[in-house]
Amino acid sequence: MGKYLGRLFVKRNRGIPMKKLLVLLVLLAVIVVAGCSDNDEGDNKEEKDDNKEQATETNDDNNKRKDAEDKKVYQIGETATITSDLYDFPYEVTVNDFELTSKPINGIDLEQFGYTSEEGGQFAVINATIKNISDQPFVPNEMISAQLVSESIGLNSEDEDFFLERNEELNPGEEITGDLVYISSDFNKDNVLYLVYEYMASNEETKFELPVSS
C-alpha cells in the first residue's frame, strides 16, 4: 500500500523539486507506518483484553474446584464443627459408630416400616453426638437435620421412633448422643454412604463417610 501511494504521489507531483519531493515522500512514509502501528496496537490491546478475561474465568473455575476439594469429608470418630445455614448458629457433630442390620432396633423391626430382610430391607444405624457450641438453646430436631445419601439413595432419618432426645431443648454447652436410623433395601448398591448435614448448602454442607462392608 505504501509503494502504491508513493507512486501515485510522484505521478501527481512531477513538477515539484526533487528535494521537496523526497521530504514529502518521507512524511508520507511516516504517516503510513504510524497508521499501521496504531492498528497493531489496537489489535494487541484487544488480544490482551481477551487473554485477561479468559485468565480471570479460568482462575474463578480453579478457585471453585479448589473450594470443593478443600471441604473435608469426615470419618467415623471425627468431630465436625458446622454452622446452620438457615439459623446461623454453630454446633458440633461426632459420628461414633455405624452399622447396617436387619435386626430390630429398640424393639422395632423392619416390618413396621413395610420392609423385610428377605427382600433386602435393612436399618442404617448411625450413633452420633450433637453438641450445642452456640450461645443460645435450640431443639435439634427442629433446627438441624441430616440426610443419608449415595448414588442410589437420599433419605431422611426416622424421627418418631429413634433418638427422641433430639426433640428436647439443647442448652449451650450441652450434648446428646443417640442413634440416627434410616431404612432402605438399597444400602448395598453403593460402596459408601454419606451422612450429610446442611444438605445442599454450598458453604456449610458437611459429610461423614460411612463405608459399606461387603
CSV table of C-alpha atoms in Angstrom, one decimal:
chain,number,residue,atom,x,y,z
A,1,MET,CA,0.0,0.0,0.0
A,2,GLY,CA,2.9,2.4,0.9
A,3,LYS,CA,4.5,1.8,-2.6
A,4,TYR,CA,1.3,2.5,-4.4
A,5,LEU,CA,0.7,5.7,-2.5
A,6,GLY,CA,4.3,6.7,-3.2
A,7,ARG,CA,3.9,6.1,-7.0
A,8,LEU,CA,0.6,8.0,-7.0
A,9,PHE,CA,2.1,10.9,-5.1
A,10,VAL,CA,5.1,11.1,-7.5
A,11,LYS,CA,2.8,10.9,-10.6
A,12,ARG,CA,0.7,13.8,-9.3
A,13,ASN,CA,3.6,16.0,-8.3
A,14,ARG,CA,6.1,15.7,-11.1
A,15,GLY,CA,6.7,19.4,-11.1
A,16,ILE,CA,7.9,19.5,-7.5
A,17,PRO,CA,11.7,19.9,-7.0
A,18,MET,CA,13.4,16.6,-6.1
A,19,LYS,CA,14.5,17.7,-2.6
A,20,LYS,CA,11.0,18.8,-1.6
A,21,LEU,CA,9.6,15.6,-3.2
A,22,LEU,CA,11.9,13.4,-1.0
A,23,VAL,CA,10.8,15.3,2.1
A,24,LEU,CA,7.2,14.8,1.2
A,25,LEU,CA,7.7,11.1,0.5
A,26,VAL,CA,9.4,10.7,3.9
A,27,LEU,CA,6.5,12.3,5.6
A,28,LEU,CA,4.1,10.1,3.7
A,29,ALA,CA,6.0,7.0,4.7
A,30,VAL,CA,5.9,8.1,8.4
A,31,ILE,CA,2.1,8.6,8.2
A,32,VAL,CA,1.7,5.1,6.6
A,33,VAL,CA,3.9,3.5,9.3
A,34,ALA,CA,2.1,5.3,12.1
A,35,GLY,CA,-1.3,4.1,10.8
A,36,CYS,CA,-0.1,0.5,10.7
A,37,SER,CA,1.4,0.9,14.2
A,38,ASP,CA,-1.9,2.2,15.6
A,39,ASN,CA,-3.8,-0.8,14.0
A,40,ASP,CA,-1.2,-3.2,15.5
A,41,GLU,CA,-1.5,-1.6,18.9
A,42,GLY,CA,-5.3,-1.8,18.8
A,43,ASP,CA,-5.2,-5.5,17.8
A,44,ASN,CA,-2.7,-6.2,20.6
A,45,LYS,CA,-4.8,-4.4,23.1
A,46,GLU,CA,-7.9,-6.4,22.1
A,47,GLU,CA,-5.9,-9.7,22.3
A,48,LYS,CA,-4.5,-8.8,25.7
A,49,ASP,CA,-8.0,-7.9,27.0
A,50,ASP,CA,-9.3,-11.3,25.7
A,51,ASN,CA,-6.5,-13.2,27.3
A,52,LYS,CA,-7.0,-11.3,30.6
A,53,GLU,CA,-10.7,-12.2,30.6
A,54,GLN,CA,-10.0,-15.8,29.8
A,55,ALA,CA,-7.4,-16.0,32.6
A,56,THR,CA,-9.9,-14.5,35.1
A,57,GLU,CA,-12.6,-17.0,34.1
A,58,THR,CA,-10.0,-19.9,34.4
A,59,ASN,CA,-8.9,-18.6,37.9
A,60,ASP,CA,-12.6,-18.4,39.0
A,61,ASP,CA,-13.2,-22.0,37.9
A,62,ASN,CA,-10.0,-23.2,39.5
A,63,ASN,CA,-10.9,-21.5,42.8
A,64,LYS,CA,-14.4,-23.1,42.8
A,65,ARG,CA,-12.9,-26.5,42.2
A,66,LYS,CA,-10.3,-25.9,45.0
A,67,ASP,CA,-13.1,-24.8,47.4
A,68,ALA,CA,-15.0,-28.0,46.7
A,69,GLU,CA,-11.8,-30.1,47.1
A,70,ASP,CA,-10.9,-28.3,50.4
A,71,LYS,CA,-14.2,-29.3,52.0
A,72,LYS,CA,-13.2,-32.1,54.4
A,73,VAL,CA,-15.1,-35.4,54.4
A,74,TYR,CA,-15.1,-36.6,58.0
A,75,GLN,CA,-14.6,-40.1,59.1
A,76,ILE,CA,-16.2,-42.2,61.9
A,77,GLY,CA,-14.8,-40.9,65.2
A,78,GLU,CA,-14.1,-37.4,64.0
A,79,THR,CA,-15.9,-34.2,65.1
A,80,ALA,CA,-17.1,-31.6,62.7
A,81,THR,CA,-17.9,-28.0,63.6
A,82,ILE,CA,-20.9,-26.9,61.5
A,83,THR,CA,-22.8,-23.6,61.1
A,84,SER,CA,-26.5,-23.7,60.5
A,85,ASP,CA,-27.2,-22.4,57.0
A,86,LEU,CA,-30.7,-21.2,58.0
A,87,TYR,CA,-30.2,-20.0,61.5
A,88,ASP,CA,-26.5,-19.1,61.6
A,89,PHE,CA,-25.5,-20.8,64.9
A,90,PRO,CA,-22.6,-23.3,65.3
A,91,TYR,CA,-22.9,-26.9,66.5
A,92,GLU,CA,-20.7,-30.0,66.6
A,93,VAL,CA,-21.4,-33.5,65.4
A,94,THR,CA,-19.4,-36.6,66.0
A,95,VAL,CA,-20.2,-39.9,64.3
A,96,ASN,CA,-19.3,-42.6,66.8
A,97,ASP,CA,-20.4,-45.8,65.1
A,98,PHE,CA,-22.2,-47.1,62.0
A,99,GLU,CA,-23.8,-50.4,61.0
A,100,LEU,CA,-26.3,-51.9,58.6
A,101,THR,CA,-28.5,-54.5,60.2
A,102,SER,CA,-31.8,-56.3,59.7
A,103,LYS,CA,-32.3,-56.9,63.4
A,104,PRO,CA,-34.8,-55.0,65.5
A,105,ILE,CA,-33.7,-51.6,66.9
A,106,ASN,CA,-35.0,-50.8,70.3
A,107,GLY,CA,-37.7,-53.5,69.8
A,108,ILE,CA,-38.8,-52.1,66.5
A,109,ASP,CA,-38.5,-54.3,63.5
A,110,LEU,CA,-38.4,-53.7,59.7
A,111,GLU,CA,-42.0,-55.0,59.2
A,112,GLN,CA,-43.3,-51.9,60.9
A,113,PHE,CA,-42.0,-49.8,58.0
A,114,GLY,CA,-43.0,-52.2,55.3
A,115,TYR,CA,-39.6,-53.9,54.7
A,116,THR,CA,-38.4,-57.4,55.2
A,117,SER,CA,-34.9,-58.8,55.5
A,118,GLU,CA,-35.8,-61.4,52.8
A,119,GLU,CA,-36.3,-58.6,50.3
A,120,GLY,CA,-33.0,-56.9,51.4
A,121,GLY,CA,-34.5,-54.4,53.9
A,122,GLN,CA,-32.0,-53.0,56.4
A,123,PHE,CA,-31.6,-50.4,59.1
A,124,ALA,CA,-28.7,-48.0,58.8
A,125,VAL,CA,-27.9,-47.2,62.4
A,126,ILE,CA,-25.6,-44.2,63.0
A,127,ASN,CA,-24.6,-43.4,66.5
A,128,ALA,CA,-23.9,-39.7,66.7
A,129,THR,CA,-23.3,-37.0,69.3
A,130,ILE,CA,-24.7,-33.5,68.8
A,131,LYS,CA,-23.2,-30.6,70.9
A,132,ASN,CA,-24.5,-27.1,71.2
A,133,ILE,CA,-21.5,-24.8,71.0
A,134,SER,CA,-23.6,-21.6,70.4
A,135,ASP,CA,-24.7,-19.1,73.0
A,136,GLN,CA,-28.4,-19.9,72.5
A,137,PRO,CA,-30.6,-23.0,73.1
A,138,PHE,CA,-32.2,-24.9,70.3
A,139,VAL,CA,-34.2,-28.0,69.6
A,140,PRO,CA,-32.0,-30.2,67.3
A,141,ASN,CA,-34.9,-31.9,65.6
A,142,GLU,CA,-36.5,-28.5,64.7
A,143,MET,CA,-33.4,-26.7,63.5
A,144,ILE,CA,-30.9,-29.2,62.2
A,145,SER,CA,-31.2,-32.4,60.2
A,146,ALA,CA,-29.1,-34.9,58.4
A,147,GLN,CA,-29.7,-36.9,55.3
A,148,LEU,CA,-28.2,-40.2,54.3
A,149,VAL,CA,-27.2,-40.1,50.6
A,150,SER,CA,-25.3,-42.0,48.0
A,151,GLU,CA,-25.6,-42.5,44.3
A,152,SER,CA,-28.7,-44.7,44.9
A,153,ILE,CA,-30.5,-43.2,47.8
A,154,GLY,CA,-31.5,-40.0,49.6
A,155,LEU,CA,-33.2,-40.5,52.9
A,156,ASN,CA,-34.3,-38.6,56.0
A,157,SER,CA,-34.0,-40.2,59.4
A,158,GLU,CA,-36.9,-41.9,61.2
A,159,ASP,CA,-37.6,-39.2,63.8
A,160,GLU,CA,-40.7,-40.5,65.5
A,161,ASP,CA,-39.2,-43.7,66.9
A,162,PHE,CA,-35.5,-43.2,67.4
A,163,PHE,CA,-33.2,-40.7,69.2
A,164,LEU,CA,-36.1,-38.9,70.8
A,165,GLU,CA,-33.7,-36.6,72.8
A,166,ARG,CA,-33.5,-34.5,69.6
A,167,ASN,CA,-37.0,-33.3,70.4
A,168,GLU,CA,-35.8,-31.6,73.6
A,169,GLU,CA,-34.2,-28.2,74.0
A,170,LEU,CA,-30.4,-28.4,74.0
A,171,ASN,CA,-28.7,-25.6,76.0
A,172,PRO,CA,-25.3,-24.0,75.2
A,173,GLY,CA,-22.5,-26.4,76.2
A,174,GLU,CA,-24.8,-29.5,76.4
A,175,GLU,CA,-24.6,-32.5,74.1
A,176,ILE,CA,-26.8,-35.6,73.4
A,177,THR,CA,-25.9,-39.0,71.9
A,178,GLY,CA,-28.2,-41.4,70.2
A,179,ASP,CA,-28.9,-43.5,67.1
A,180,LEU,CA,-29.9,-41.9,63.8
A,181,VAL,CA,-31.9,-44.6,61.9
A,182,TYR,CA,-32.6,-44.8,58.2
A,183,ILE,CA,-34.4,-47.6,56.4
A,184,SER,CA,-34.0,-49.0,52.8
A,185,SER,CA,-33.4,-52.1,50.7
A,186,ASP,CA,-30.7,-50.3,48.6
A,187,PHE,CA,-27.9,-49.7,51.0
A,188,ASN,CA,-25.6,-52.3,49.5
A,189,LYS,CA,-25.9,-50.9,46.0
A,190,ASP,CA,-23.0,-48.5,46.8
A,191,ASN,CA,-19.6,-48.9,48.4
A,192,VAL,CA,-20.0,-45.9,50.6
A,193,LEU,CA,-22.8,-43.9,52.2
A,194,TYR,CA,-22.6,-40.3,53.4
A,195,LEU,CA,-24.3,-38.7,56.4
A,196,VAL,CA,-24.8,-35.1,55.3
A,197,TYR,CA,-25.5,-32.1,57.5
A,198,GLU,CA,-26.7,-28.8,55.9
A,199,TYR,CA,-27.5,-30.7,52.8
A,200,MET,CA,-27.2,-28.6,49.6
A,201,ALA,CA,-25.9,-25.6,51.4
A,202,SER,CA,-22.9,-24.7,49.3
A,203,ASN,CA,-20.7,-23.2,52.0
A,204,GLU,CA,-21.8,-25.4,55.0
A,205,GLU,CA,-22.5,-28.8,53.6
A,206,THR,CA,-20.7,-31.3,55.8
A,207,LYS,CA,-20.3,-35.1,55.1
A,208,PHE,CA,-19.4,-38.1,57.1
A,209,GLU,CA,-18.1,-41.1,55.1
A,210,LEU,CA,-19.7,-44.4,56.0
A,211,PRO,CA,-18.1,-47.4,54.3
A,212,VAL,CA,-20.5,-50.2,53.4
A,213,SER,CA,-18.9,-53.6,54.2
A,214,SER,CA,-19.3,-56.3,51.6
